[in-house]
PDB file of C-alpha atoms in Angstrom:
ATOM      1  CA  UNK A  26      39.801 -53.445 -16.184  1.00  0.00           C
ATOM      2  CA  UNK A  27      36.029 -53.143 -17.537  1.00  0.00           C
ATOM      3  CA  UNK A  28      35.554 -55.530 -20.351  1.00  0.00           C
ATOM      4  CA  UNK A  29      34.720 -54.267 -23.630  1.00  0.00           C
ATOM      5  CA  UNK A  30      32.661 -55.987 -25.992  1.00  0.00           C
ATOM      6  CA  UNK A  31      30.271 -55.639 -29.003  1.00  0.00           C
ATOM      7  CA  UNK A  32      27.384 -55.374 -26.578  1.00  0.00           C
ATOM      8  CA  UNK A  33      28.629 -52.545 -24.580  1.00  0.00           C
ATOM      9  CA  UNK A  34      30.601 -52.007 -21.009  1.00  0.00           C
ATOM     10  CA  UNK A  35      27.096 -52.762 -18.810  1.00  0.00           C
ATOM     11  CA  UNK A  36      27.755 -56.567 -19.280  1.00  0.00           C
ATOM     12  CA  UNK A  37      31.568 -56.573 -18.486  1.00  0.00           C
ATOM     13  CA  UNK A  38      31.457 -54.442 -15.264  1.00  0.00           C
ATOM     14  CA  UNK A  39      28.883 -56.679 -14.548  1.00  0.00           C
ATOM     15  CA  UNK A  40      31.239 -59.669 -15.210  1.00  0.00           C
ATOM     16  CA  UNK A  41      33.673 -58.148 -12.973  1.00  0.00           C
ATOM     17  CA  UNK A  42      31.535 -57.832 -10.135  1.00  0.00           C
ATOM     18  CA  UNK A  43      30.277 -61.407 -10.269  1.00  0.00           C
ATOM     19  CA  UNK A  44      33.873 -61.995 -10.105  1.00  0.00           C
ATOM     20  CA  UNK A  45      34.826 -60.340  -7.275  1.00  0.00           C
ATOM     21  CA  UNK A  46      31.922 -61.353  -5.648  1.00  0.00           C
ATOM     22  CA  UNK A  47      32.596 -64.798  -5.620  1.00  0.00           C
ATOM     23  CA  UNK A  48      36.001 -64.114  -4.799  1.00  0.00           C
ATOM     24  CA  UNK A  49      34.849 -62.258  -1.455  1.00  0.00           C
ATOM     25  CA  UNK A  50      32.363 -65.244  -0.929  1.00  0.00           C
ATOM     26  CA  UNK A  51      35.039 -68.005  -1.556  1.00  0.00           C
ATOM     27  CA  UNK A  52      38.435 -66.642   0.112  1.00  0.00           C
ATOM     28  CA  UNK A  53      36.226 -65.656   2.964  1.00  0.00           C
ATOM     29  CA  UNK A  54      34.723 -69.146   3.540  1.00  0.00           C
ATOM     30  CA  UNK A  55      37.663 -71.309   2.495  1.00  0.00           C
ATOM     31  CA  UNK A  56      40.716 -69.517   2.461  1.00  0.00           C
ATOM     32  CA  UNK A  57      42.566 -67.660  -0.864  1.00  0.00           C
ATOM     33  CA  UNK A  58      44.887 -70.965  -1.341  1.00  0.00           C
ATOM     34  CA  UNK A  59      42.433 -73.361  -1.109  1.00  0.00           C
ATOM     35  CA  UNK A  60      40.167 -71.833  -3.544  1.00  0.00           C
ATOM     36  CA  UNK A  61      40.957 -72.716  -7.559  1.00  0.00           C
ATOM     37  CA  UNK A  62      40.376 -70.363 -10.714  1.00  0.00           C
ATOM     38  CA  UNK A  63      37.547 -73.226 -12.000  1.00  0.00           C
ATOM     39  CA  UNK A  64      35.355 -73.049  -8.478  1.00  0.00           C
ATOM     40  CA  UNK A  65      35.798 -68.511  -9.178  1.00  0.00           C
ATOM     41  CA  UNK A  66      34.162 -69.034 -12.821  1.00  0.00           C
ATOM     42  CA  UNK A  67      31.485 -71.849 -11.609  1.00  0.00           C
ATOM     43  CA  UNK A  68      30.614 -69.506  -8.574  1.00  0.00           C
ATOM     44  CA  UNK A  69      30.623 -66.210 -10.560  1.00  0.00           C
ATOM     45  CA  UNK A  70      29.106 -67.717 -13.811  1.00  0.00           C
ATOM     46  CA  UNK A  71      31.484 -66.735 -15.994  1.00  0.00           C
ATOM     47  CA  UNK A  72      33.944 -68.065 -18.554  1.00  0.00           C
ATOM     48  CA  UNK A  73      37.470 -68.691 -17.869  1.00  0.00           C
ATOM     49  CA  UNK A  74      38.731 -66.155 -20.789  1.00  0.00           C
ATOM     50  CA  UNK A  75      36.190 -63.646 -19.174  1.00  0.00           C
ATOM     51  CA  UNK A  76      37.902 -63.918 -15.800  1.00  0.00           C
ATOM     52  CA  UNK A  77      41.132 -64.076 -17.444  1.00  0.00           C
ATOM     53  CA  UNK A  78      40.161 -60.876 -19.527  1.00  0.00           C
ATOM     54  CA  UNK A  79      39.452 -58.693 -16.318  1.00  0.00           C
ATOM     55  CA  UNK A  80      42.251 -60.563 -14.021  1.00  0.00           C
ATOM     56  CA  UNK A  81      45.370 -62.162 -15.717  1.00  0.00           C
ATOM     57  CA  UNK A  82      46.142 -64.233 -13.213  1.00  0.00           C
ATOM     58  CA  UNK A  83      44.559 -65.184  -9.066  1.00  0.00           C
ATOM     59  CA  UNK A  84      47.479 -62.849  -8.049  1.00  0.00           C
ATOM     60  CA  UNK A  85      46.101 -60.186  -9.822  1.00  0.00           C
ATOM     61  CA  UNK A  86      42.476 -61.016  -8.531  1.00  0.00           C
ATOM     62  CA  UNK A  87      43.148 -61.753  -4.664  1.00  0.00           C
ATOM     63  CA  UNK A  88      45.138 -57.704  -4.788  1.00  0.00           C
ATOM     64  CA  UNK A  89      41.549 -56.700  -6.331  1.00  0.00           C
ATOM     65  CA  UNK A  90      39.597 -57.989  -3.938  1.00  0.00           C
ATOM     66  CA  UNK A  91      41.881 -57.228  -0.771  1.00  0.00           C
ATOM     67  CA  UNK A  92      41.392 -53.244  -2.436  1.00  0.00           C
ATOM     68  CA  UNK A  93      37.985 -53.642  -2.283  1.00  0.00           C
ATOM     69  CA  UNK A  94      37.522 -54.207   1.039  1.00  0.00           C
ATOM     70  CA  UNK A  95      39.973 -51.400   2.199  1.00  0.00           C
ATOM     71  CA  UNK A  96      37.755 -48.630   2.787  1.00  0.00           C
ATOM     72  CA  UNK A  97      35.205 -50.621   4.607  1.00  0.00           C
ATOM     73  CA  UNK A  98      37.630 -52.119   6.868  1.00  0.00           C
ATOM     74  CA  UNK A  99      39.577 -48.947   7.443  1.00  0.00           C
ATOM     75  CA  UNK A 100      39.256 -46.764  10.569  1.00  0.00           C
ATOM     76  CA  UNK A 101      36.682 -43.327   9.653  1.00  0.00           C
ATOM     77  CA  UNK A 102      39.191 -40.575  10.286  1.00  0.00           C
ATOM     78  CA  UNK A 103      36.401 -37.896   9.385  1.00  0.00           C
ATOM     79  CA  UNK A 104      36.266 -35.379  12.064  1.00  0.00           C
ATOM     80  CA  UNK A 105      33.863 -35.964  14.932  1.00  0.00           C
ATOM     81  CA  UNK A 106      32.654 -34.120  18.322  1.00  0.00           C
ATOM     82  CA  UNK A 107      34.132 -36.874  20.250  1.00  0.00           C
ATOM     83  CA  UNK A 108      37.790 -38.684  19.117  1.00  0.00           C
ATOM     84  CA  UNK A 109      38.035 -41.342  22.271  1.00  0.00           C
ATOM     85  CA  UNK A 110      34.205 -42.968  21.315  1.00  0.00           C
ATOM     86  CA  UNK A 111      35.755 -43.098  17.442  1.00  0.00           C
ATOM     87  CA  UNK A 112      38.800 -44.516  19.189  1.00  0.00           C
ATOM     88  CA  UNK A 113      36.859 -47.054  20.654  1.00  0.00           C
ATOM     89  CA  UNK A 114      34.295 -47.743  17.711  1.00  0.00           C
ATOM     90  CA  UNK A 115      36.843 -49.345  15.988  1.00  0.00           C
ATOM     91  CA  UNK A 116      36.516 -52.536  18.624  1.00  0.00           C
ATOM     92  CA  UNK A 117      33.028 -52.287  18.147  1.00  0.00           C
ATOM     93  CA  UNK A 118      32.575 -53.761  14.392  1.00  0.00           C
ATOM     94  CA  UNK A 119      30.536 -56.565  13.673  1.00  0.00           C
ATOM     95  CA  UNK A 120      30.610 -58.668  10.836  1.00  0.00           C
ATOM     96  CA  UNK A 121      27.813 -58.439   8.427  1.00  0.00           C
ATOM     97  CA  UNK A 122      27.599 -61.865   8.132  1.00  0.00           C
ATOM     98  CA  UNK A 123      27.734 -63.933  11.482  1.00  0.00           C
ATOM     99  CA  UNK A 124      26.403 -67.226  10.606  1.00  0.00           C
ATOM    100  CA  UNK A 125      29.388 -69.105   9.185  1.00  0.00           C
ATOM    101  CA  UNK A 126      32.625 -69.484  10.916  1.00  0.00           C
ATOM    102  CA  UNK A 127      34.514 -65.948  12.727  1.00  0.00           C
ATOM    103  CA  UNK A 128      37.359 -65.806   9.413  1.00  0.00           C
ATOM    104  CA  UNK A 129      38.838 -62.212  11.252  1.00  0.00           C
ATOM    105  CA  UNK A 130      40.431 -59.829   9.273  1.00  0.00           C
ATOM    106  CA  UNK A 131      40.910 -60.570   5.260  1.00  0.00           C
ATOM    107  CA  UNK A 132      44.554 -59.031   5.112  1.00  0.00           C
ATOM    108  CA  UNK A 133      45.933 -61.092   8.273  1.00  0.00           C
ATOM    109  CA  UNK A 134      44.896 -63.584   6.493  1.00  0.00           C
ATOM    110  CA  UNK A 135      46.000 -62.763   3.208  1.00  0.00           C
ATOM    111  CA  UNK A 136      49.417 -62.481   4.406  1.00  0.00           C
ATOM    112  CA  UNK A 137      49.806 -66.192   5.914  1.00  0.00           C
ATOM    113  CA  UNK A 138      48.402 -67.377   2.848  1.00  0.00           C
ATOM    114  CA  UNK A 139      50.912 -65.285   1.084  1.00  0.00           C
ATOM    115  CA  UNK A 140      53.854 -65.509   3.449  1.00  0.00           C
ATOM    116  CA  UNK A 141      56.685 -63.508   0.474  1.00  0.00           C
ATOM    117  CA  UNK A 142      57.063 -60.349   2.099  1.00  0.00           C
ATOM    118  CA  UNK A 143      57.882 -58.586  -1.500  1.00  0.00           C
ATOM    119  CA  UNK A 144      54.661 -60.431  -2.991  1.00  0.00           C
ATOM    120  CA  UNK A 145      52.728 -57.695  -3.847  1.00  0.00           C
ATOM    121  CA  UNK A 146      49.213 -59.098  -1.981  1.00  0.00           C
ATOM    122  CA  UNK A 147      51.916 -59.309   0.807  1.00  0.00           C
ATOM    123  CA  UNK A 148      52.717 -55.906   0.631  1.00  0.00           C
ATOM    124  CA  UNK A 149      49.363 -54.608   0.151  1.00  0.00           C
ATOM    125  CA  UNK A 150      48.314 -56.452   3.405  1.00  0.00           C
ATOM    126  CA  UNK A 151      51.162 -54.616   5.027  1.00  0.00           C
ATOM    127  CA  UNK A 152      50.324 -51.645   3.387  1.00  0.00           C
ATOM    128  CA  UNK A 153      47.029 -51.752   5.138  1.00  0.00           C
ATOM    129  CA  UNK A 154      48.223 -52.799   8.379  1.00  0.00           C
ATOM    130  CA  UNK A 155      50.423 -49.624   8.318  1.00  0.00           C
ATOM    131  CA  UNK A 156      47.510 -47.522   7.285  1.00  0.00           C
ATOM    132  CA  UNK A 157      45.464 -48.684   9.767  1.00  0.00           C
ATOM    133  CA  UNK A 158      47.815 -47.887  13.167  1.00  0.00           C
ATOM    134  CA  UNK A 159      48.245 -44.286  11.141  1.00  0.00           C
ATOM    135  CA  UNK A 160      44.283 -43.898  11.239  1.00  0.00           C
ATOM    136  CA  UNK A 161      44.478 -44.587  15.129  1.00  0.00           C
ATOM    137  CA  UNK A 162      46.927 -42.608  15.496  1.00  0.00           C
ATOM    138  CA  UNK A 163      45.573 -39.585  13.833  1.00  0.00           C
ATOM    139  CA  UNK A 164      42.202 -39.712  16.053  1.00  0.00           C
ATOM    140  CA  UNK A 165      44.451 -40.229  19.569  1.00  0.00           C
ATOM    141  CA  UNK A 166      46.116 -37.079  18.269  1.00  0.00           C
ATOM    142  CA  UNK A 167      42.426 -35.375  18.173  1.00  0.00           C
ATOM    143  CA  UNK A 168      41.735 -36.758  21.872  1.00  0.00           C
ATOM    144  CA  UNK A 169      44.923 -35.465  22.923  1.00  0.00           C
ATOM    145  CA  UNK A 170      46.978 -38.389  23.624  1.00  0.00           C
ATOM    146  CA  UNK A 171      50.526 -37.561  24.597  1.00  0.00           C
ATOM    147  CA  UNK A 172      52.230 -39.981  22.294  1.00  0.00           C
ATOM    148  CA  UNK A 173      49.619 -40.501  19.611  1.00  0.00           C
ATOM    149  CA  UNK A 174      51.989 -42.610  17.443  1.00  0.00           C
ATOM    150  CA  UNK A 175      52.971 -45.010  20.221  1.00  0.00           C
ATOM    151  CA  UNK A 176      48.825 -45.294  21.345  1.00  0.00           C
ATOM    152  CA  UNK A 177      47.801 -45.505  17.570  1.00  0.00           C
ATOM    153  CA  UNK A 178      50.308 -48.761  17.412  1.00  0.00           C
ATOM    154  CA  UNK A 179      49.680 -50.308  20.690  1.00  0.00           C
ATOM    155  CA  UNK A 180      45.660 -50.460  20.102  1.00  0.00           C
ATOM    156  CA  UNK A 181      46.341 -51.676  16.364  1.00  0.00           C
ATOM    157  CA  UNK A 182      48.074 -54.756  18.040  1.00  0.00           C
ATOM    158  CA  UNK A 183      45.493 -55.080  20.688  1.00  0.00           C
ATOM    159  CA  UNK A 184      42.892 -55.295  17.864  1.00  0.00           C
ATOM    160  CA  UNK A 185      45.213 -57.536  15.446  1.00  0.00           C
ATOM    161  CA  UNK A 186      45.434 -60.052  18.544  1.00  0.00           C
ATOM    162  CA  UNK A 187      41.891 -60.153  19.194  1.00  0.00           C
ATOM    163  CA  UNK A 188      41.134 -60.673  15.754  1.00  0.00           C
ATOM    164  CA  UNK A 189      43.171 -63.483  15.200  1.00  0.00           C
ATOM    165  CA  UNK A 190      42.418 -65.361  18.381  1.00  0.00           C
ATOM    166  CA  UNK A 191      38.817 -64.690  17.514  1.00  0.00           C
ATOM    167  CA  UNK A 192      39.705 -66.589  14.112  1.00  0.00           C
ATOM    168  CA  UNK A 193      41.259 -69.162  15.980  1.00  0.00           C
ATOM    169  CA  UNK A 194      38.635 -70.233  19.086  1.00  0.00           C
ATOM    170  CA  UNK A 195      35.582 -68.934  16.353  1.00  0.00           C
ATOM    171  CA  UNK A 196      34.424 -66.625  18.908  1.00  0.00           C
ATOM    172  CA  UNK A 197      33.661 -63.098  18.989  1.00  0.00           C
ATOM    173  CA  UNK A 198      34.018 -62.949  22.985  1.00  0.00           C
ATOM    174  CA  UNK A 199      38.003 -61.773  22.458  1.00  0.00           C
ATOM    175  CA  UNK A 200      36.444 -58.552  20.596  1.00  0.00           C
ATOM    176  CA  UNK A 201      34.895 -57.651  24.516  1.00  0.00           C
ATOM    177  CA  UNK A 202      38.882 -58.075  26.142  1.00  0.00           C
ATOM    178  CA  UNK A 203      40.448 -55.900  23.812  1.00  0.00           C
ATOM    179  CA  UNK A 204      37.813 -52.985  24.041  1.00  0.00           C
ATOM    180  CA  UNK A 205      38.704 -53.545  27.612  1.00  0.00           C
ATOM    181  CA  UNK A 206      42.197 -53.038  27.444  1.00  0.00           C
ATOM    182  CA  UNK A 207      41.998 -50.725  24.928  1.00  0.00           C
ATOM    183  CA  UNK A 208      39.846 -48.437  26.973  1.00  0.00           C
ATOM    184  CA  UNK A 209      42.920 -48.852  30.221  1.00  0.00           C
ATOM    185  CA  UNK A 210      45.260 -47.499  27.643  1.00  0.00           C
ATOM    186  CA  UNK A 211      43.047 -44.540  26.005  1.00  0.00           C
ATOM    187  CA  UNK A 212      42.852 -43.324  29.662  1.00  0.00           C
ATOM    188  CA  UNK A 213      45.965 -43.462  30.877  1.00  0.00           C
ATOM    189  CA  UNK A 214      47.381 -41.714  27.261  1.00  0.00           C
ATOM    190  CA  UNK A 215      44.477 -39.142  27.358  1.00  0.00           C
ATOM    191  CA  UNK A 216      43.538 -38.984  30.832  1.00  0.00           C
ATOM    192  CA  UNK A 217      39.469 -39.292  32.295  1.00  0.00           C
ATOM    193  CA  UNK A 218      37.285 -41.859  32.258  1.00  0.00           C
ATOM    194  CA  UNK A 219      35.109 -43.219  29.568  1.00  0.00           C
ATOM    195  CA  UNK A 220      34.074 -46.339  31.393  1.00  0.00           C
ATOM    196  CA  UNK A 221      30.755 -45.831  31.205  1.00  0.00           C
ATOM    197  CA  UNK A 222      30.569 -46.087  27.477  1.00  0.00           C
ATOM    198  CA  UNK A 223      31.389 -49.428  27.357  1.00  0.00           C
ATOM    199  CA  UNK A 224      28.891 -51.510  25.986  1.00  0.00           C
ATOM    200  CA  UNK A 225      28.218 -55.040  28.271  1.00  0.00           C
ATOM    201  CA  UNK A 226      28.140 -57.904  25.770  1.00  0.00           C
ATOM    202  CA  UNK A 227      28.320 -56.632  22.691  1.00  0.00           C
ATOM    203  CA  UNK A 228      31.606 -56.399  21.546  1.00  0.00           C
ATOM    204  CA  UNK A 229      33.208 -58.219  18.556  1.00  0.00           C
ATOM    205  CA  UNK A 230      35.895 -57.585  16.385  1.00  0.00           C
ATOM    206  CA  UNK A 231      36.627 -58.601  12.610  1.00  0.00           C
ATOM    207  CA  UNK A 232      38.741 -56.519  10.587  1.00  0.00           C
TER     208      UNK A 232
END
């Protein structure tokens, strides 16, 4: 999707990431539907044919910048000494930004905005979503969790609540709940006792 031009690729991968820069920046703040092709170009400095050249159409731009953010958001899965902390990590993220409003996780959202479950941003969020309970269930297979599938699933929905109730009272606070609960059902899959690993105040969730 690099642009090509008479003055070489430098300048159109350029273009692309002032694109889906401003993307990130806008559908973050204000929300995918509320955010118009002419705001993207003022925001990313571009021309309208230059957006249009890398994304033909906001479709094709919100599923690029949803695939961005994937491997950030996603649960490491790289082996560690200690599977229950990397359990646990994952209700320990922070936003890098937490000065504006809590917006919780970008593929939630993406798939109210986009409520078609055969769109194909739908489907990527879903996609994701999937991906992510599979992560968590791979590393409660490492701690030794008797049903990793069914733990892997019930602390994806423990983090997908506290995200979006998080989004909803613009609080990080339900991030600390759910690494509570979360830690009751790590225990009673895996057996022992991790409670003193919990942090005090500092939980959060976002993704």
């Amino acid at each position: 999707m690099t642009e090509t031009s008479s003055s070489g690729g430098r300048r159109g991968r350029g273009a692309r990431e002032r694109i889906l820069a401003a993307a990130t920046e806008l559908f973050t703040a204000q929300g995918i539907n509320a955010t118009g092709m002419e705001q993207l170009t003022s925001v990313a400095g571009v021309s309208k044919r230059t957006l249009y050249a890398h994304f033909d159409s906001k479709d094709a731009l919100v599923h690029a910048y949803l695939q961005e953010l994937e491997d950030g958001l996603l649960p490491s899965i790289e082996a560690g000494p200690d599977p229950r902390r990397q359990l646990l990590a994952v209700f320990d993220h922070r936003p890098q930004d937490t000065a504006g409003p809590v917006r919780g996780c970008p593929f939630l959202n993406a798939s109210v905005e986009v409520p078609d479950p055969a769109h194909p941003v739908h489907r990527l969020a879903a996609a994701y979503k999937r991906e992510f309970s599979r992560r968590l269930a791979t590393l409660a297979r490492r701690a030794g969790a008797r049903d990793p599938e069914a733990l892997g699933e019930q602390l994806a929905l423990i983090f997908d609540g506290a995200v979006a109730r998080g989004t909803a009272l613009n609080s990080d606070r339900p991030g600390a709940s759910a690494r509570s609960v979360a830690l009751l059902l790590i225990d009673s899959a895996v057996g022992g006792d991790e409670r003193k690993d919990t942090p005090g105040t500092d939980e959060s969730v976002t993704g």
